[in-house]
Tab-separated table of C-alpha atoms in Angstrom:
chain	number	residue	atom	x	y	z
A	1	UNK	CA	11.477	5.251	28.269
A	2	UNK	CA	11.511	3.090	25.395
A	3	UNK	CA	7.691	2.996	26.100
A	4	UNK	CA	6.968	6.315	26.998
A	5	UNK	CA	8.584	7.230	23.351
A	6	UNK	CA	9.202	5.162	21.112
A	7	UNK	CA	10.814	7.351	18.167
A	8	UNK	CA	11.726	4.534	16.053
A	9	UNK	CA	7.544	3.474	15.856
A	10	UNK	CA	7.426	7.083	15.672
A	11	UNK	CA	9.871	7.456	12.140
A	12	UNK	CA	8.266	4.236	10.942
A	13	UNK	CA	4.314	5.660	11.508
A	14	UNK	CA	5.153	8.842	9.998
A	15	UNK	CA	7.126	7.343	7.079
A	16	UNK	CA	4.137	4.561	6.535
A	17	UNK	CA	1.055	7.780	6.389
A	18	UNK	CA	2.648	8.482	2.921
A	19	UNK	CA	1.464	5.232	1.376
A	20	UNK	CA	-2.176	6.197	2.789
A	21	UNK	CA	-3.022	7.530	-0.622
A	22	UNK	CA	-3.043	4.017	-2.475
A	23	UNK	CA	-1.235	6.277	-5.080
A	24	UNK	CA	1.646	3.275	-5.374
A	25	UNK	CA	-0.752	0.479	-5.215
A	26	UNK	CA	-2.153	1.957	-8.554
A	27	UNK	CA	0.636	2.684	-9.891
A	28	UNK	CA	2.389	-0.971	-9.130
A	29	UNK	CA	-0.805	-2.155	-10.616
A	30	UNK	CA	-0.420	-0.349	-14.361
A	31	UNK	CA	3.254	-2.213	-14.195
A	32	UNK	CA	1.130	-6.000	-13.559
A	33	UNK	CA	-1.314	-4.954	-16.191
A	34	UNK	CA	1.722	-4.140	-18.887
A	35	UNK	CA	3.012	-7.321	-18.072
A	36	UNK	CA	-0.118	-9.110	-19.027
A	37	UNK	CA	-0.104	-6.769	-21.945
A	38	UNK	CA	3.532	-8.161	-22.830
A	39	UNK	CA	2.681	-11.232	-22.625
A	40	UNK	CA	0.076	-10.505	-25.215
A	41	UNK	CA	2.535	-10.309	-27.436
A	42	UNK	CA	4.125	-13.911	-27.251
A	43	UNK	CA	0.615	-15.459	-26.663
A	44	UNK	CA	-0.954	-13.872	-29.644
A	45	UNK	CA	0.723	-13.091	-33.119
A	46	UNK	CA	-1.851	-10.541	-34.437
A	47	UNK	CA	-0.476	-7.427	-33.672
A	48	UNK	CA	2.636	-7.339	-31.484
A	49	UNK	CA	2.966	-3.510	-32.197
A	50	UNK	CA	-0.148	-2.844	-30.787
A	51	UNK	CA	0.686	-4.331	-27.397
A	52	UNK	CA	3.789	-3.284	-27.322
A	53	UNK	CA	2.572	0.193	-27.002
A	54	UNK	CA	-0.367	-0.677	-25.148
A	55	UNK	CA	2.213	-1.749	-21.946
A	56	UNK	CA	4.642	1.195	-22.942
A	57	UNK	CA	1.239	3.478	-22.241
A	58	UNK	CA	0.011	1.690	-19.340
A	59	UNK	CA	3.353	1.955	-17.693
A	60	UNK	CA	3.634	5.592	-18.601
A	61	UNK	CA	-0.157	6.524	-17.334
A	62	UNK	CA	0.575	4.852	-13.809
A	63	UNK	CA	4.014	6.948	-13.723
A	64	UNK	CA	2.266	9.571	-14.579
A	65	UNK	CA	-1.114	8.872	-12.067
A	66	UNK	CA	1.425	8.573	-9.670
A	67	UNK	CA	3.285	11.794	-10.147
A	68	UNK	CA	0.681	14.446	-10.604
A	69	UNK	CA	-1.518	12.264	-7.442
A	70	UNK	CA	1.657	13.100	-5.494
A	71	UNK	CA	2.164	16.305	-6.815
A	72	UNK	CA	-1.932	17.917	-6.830
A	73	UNK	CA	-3.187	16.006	-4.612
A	74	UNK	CA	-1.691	13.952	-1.824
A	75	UNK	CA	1.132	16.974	-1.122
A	76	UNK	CA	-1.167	19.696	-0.438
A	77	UNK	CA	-3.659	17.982	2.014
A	78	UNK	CA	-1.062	15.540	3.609
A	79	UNK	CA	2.108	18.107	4.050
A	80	UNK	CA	5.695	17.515	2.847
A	81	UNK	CA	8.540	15.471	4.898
A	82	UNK	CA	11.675	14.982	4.163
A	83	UNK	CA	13.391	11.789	5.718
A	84	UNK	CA	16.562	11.694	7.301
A	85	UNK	CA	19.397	9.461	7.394
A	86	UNK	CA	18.042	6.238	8.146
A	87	UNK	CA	16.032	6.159	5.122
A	88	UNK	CA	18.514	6.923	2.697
A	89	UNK	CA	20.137	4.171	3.789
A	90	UNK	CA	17.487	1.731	3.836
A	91	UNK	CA	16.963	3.231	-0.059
A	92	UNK	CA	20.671	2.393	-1.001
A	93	UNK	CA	20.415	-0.895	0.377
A	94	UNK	CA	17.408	-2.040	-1.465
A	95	UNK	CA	18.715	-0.388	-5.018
A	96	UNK	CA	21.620	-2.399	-4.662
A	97	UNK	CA	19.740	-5.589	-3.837
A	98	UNK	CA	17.600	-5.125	-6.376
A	99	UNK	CA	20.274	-4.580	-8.648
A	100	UNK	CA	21.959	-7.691	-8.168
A	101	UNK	CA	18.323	-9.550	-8.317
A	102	UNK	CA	18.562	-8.152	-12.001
A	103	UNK	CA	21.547	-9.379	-12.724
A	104	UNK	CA	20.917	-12.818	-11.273
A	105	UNK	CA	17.710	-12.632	-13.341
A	106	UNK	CA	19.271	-11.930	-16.522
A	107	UNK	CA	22.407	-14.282	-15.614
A	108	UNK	CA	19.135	-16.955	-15.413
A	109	UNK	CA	17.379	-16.015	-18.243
A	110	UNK	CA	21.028	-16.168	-20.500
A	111	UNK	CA	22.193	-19.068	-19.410
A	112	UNK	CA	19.172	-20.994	-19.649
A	113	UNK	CA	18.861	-19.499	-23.587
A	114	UNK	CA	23.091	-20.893	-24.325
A	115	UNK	CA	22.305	-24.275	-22.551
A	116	UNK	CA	19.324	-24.509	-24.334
A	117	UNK	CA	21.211	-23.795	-27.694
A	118	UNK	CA	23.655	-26.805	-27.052
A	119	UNK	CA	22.771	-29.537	-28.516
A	120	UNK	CA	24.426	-32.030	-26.426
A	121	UNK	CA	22.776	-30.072	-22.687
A	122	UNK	CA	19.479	-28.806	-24.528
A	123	UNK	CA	18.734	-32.993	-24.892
A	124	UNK	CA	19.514	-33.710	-21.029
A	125	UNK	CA	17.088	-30.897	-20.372
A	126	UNK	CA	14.628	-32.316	-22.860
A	127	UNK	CA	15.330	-35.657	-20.765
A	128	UNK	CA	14.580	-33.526	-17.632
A	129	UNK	CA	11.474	-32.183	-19.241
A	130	UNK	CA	9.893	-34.323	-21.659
A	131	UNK	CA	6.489	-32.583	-22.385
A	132	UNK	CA	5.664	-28.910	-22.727
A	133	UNK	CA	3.800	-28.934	-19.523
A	134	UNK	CA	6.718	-29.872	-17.415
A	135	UNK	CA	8.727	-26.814	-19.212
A	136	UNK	CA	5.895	-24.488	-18.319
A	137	UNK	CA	6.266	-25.233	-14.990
A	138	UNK	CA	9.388	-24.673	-14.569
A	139	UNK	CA	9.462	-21.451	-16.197
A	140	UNK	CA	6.482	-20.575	-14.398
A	141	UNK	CA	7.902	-21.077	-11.230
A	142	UNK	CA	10.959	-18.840	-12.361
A	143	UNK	CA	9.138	-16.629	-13.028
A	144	UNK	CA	6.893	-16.323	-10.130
A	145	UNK	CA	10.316	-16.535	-7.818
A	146	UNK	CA	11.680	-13.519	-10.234
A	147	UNK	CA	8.702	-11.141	-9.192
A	148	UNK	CA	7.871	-12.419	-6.177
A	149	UNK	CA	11.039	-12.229	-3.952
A	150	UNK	CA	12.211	-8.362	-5.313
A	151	UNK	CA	8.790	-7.435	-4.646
A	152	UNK	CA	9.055	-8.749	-0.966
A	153	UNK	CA	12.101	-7.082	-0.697
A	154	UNK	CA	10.772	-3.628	-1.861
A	155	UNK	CA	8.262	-4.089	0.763
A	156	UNK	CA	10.661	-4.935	3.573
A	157	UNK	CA	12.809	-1.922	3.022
A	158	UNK	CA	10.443	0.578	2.565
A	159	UNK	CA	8.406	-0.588	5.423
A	160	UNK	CA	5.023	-0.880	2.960
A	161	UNK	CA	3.146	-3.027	4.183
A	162	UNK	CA	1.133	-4.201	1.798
A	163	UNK	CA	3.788	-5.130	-0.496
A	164	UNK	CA	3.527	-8.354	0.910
A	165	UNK	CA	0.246	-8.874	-0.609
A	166	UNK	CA	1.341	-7.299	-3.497
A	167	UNK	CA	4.498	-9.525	-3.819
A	168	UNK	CA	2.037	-12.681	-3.463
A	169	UNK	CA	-0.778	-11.484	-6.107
A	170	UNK	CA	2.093	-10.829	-8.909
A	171	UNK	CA	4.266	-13.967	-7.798
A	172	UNK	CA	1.149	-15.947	-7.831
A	173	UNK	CA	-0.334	-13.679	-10.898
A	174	UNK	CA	2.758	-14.957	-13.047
A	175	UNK	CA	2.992	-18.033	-12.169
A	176	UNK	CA	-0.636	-18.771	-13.512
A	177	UNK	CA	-0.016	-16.361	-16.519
A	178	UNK	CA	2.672	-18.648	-17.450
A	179	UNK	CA	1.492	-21.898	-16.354
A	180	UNK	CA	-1.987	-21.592	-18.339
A	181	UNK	CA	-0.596	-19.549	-20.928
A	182	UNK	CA	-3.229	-16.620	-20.319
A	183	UNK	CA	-2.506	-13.482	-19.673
A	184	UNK	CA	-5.740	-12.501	-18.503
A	185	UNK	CA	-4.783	-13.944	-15.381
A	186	UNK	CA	-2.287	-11.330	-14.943
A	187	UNK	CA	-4.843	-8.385	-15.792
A	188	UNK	CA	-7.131	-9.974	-12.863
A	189	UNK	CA	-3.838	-10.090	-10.657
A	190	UNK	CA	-3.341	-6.113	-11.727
A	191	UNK	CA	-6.990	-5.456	-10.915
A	192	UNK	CA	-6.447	-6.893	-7.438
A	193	UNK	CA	-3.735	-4.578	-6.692
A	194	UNK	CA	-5.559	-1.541	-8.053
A	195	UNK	CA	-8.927	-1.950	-6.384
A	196	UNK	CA	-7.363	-1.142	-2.442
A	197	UNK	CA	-5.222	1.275	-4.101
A	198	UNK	CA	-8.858	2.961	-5.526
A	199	UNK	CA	-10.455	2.448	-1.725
A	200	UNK	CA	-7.566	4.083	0.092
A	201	UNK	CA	-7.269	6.747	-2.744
A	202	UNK	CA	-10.798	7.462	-2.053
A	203	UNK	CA	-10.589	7.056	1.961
A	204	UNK	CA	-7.519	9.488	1.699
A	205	UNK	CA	-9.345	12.053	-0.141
A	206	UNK	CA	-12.388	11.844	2.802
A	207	UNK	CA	-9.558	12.038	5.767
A	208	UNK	CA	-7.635	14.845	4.575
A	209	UNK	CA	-9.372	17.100	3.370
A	210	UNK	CA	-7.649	20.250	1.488
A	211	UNK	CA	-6.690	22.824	4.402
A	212	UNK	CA	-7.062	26.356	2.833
A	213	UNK	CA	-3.758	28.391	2.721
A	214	UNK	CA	-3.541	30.680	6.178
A	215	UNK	CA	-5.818	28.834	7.691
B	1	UNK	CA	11.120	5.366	48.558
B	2	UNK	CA	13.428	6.672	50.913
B	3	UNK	CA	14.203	10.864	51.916
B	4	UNK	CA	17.647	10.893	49.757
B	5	UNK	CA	15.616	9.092	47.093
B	6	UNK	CA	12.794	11.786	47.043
B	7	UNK	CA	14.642	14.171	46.631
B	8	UNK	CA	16.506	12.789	43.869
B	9	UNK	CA	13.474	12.067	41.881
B	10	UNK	CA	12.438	15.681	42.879
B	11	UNK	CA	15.610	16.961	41.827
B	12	UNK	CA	15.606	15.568	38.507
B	13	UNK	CA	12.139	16.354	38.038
B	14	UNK	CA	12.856	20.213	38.319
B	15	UNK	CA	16.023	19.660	36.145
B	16	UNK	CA	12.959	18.395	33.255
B	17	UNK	CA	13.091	20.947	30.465
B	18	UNK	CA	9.334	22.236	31.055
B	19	UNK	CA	8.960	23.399	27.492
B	20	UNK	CA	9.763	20.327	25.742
B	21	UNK	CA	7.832	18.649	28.226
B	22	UNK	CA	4.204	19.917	27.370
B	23	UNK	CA	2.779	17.074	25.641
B	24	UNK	CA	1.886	18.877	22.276
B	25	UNK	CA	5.546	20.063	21.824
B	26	UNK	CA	7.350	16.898	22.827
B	27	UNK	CA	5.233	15.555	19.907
B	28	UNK	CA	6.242	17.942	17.324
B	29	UNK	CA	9.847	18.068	18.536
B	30	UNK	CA	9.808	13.813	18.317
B	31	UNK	CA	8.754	14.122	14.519
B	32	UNK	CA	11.437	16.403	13.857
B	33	UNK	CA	13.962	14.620	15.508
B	34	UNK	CA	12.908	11.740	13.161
B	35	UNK	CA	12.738	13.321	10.263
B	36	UNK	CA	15.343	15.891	8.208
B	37	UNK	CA	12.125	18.432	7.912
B	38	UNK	CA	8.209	18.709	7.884
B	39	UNK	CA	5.904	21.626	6.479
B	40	UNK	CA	3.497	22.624	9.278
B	41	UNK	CA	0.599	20.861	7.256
B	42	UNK	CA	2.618	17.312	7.547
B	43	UNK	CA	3.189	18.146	11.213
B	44	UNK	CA	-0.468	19.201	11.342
B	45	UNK	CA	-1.871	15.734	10.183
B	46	UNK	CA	0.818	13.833	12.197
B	47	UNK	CA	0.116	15.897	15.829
B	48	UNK	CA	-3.905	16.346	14.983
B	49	UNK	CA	-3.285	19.748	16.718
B	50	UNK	CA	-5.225	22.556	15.082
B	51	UNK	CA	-3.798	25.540	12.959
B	52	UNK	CA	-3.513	27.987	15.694
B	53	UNK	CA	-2.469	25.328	18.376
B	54	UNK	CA	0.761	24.177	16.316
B	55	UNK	CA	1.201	28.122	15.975
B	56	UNK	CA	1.269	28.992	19.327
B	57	UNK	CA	3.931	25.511	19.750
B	58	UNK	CA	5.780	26.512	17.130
B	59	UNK	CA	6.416	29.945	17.887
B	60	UNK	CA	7.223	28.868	21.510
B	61	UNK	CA	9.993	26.332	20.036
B	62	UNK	CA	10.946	29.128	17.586
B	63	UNK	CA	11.775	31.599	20.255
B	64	UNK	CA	13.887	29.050	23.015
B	65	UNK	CA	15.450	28.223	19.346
B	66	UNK	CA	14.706	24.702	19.512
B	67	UNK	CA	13.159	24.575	15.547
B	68	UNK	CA	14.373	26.704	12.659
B	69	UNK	CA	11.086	28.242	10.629
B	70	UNK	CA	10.882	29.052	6.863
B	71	UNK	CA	8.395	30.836	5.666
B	72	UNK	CA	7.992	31.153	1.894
B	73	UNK	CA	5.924	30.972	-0.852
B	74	UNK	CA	5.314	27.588	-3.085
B	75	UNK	CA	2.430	28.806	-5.754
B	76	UNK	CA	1.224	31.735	-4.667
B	77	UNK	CA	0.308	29.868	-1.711
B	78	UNK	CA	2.579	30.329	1.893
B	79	UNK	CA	4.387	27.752	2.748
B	80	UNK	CA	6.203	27.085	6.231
B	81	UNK	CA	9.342	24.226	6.777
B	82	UNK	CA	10.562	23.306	9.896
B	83	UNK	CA	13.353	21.805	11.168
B	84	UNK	CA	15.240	20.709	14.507
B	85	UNK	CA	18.397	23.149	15.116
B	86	UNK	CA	21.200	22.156	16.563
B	87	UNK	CA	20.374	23.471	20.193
B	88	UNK	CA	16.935	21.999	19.844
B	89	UNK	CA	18.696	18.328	18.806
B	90	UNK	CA	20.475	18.722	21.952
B	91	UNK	CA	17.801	19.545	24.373
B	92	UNK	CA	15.290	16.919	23.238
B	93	UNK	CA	18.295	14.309	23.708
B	94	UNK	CA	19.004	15.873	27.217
B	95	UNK	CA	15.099	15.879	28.094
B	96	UNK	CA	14.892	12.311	26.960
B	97	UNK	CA	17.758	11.029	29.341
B	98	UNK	CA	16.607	13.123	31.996
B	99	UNK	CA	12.662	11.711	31.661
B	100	UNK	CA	14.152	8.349	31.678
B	101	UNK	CA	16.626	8.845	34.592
B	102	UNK	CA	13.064	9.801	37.041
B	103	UNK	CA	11.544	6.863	35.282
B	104	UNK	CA	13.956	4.520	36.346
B	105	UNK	CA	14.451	6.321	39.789
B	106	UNK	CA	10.748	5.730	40.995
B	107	UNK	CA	10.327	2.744	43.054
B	108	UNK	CA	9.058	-0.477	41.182
């Protein structure tokens, strides 16, 4: 029976045809590209300002790509669902998994800036990393294990696929960011998110194409 | 297979809910047992039946009062929202045991 209908393949097909858009793959990608932007900031001391509200922008236009794609465009030729039960709890889970990755992020990023601040422990660490590249490194790698892990976990609880890739490109996008100190590593890390999210857009629009009303 | 097991299989056979059984409706009543509710364009897309084909269905499920249907207006435009009643939850669960039941009856 299990073969003959299999409604749990079923749930997870239907649930997955809402990410056929690339709507959230653009979207994800004007968060990686504010990052760069942020980093911007700390890289170059010209005009913090103007990067500041650069990323605040970029974030805003992919919100804001996102919601009026959903709203104009993906809704009307791909239909409206409403989940049950399972989802919902899937949701709650990951909100409250991502919520303690924040904190443990923050507890990270706090601790590291009071034992830093002791004299006495900020010298061991010194010890531990003598040159600037060693420090980079490390913060690279923390950085790259901050992204990379909550985006995996976004992908694994609401079943889109490529997350995964996602997860990697920003883990690995960081990582570099940091590691070279460029951040234009990053914008090429947000441009390889956002080019399949333009191809499926534009494979979406050819597949469904707008059914007129009564028809 | 056997005489007594024959006419078991045939037994539960004819006990197989014959309008849930119809391939194009057992689809549309699997979505919405999976999901909370669908417009008829999602179940459209999903099914790849036409317009009047997931009429006809619908109106069929409608009628045994298998799938509640709300017809409004969103925009100017109509808009139609389905959902799995109660009785309709109940027979697709019942269909579902009795498919697998004749399933597992047949000989290997």
């Amino acid at each position: 029976m299990s073969e003959y209908l299999d409604l749990k393949d079923l749930e997870r097909k239907a649930f997955r045809s809402t990410y056929q858009d690339g709507l959230l793959d653009i979207c994800i990608s004007s968060v990686v590209g504010s990052m760069a932007l942020l980093m911007f900031i700390i890289v170059r001391d010209d005009n913090p300002w103007l990067y500041l509200v650069l990323a605040f922008l970029g974030i805003c236009a992919g919100q804001l790509i996102f919601w009026a794609g959903k709203k104009f465009v993906t809704l009307p030729r791909m239909g409206q669902v409403k989940f049950g039960e399972i989802r919902r709890k899937r949701n709650k889970t990951l909100a409250l998994i991502l919520t303690v990755a924040v904190l443990v992020q923050v507890g990270i990023v706090l601790l590291t800036a009071g034992v830093w601040a002791i004299p006495a422990w900020g010298d061991k660490l010194q010890e531990l990393f003598p040159d600037r590249s060693a420090t980079d490194l490390l913060v690279a790698a923390v950085g790259a294990l901050f992204v990379g892990p909550s985006m995996m976990a976004i992908a694994y609880f609401t079943d889109f696929s490529r997350g995964y890739y996602i997860a990697l490109v920003m883990a690995l996008g960081v990582f570099l960011m940091i590691w070279f100190w460029q951040p234009l590593i990053q914008v090429g890390a947000a441009f390889l998110i956002l080019i399949p999210g333009l191809v499926l857009f534009a494979r979406f629009l050819r597949q469904y194409p707008l059914i007129p009303a009564g028809e | 297979m056997n005489r007594p097991e024959a006419a078991s299989v045939a037994l539960n056979l004819k006990e197989i809910d014959r309008l849930i059984h119809e391939p194009a409706r057992l689809l549309v009543l699997a979505l919405l047992y999976v999901v909370e509710s669908a417009d008829f364009t999602f179940l459209m897309n999903q099914t790849g039946l036409t317009w009047g084909n997931l009429s006809a269905h619908m109106s069929k499920l409608e009628e045994a009062g298998y799938i509640q249907v709300e017809k409004s207006f969103k925009e100017r435009k109509p808009y139609t929202l389905l959902r799995l009643t109660e009785d309709g939850r109940t027979a697709f669960r019942a269909y579902r045991l009795k498919v697998k039941q004749v399933l597992d009856d047949l000989p290997k």
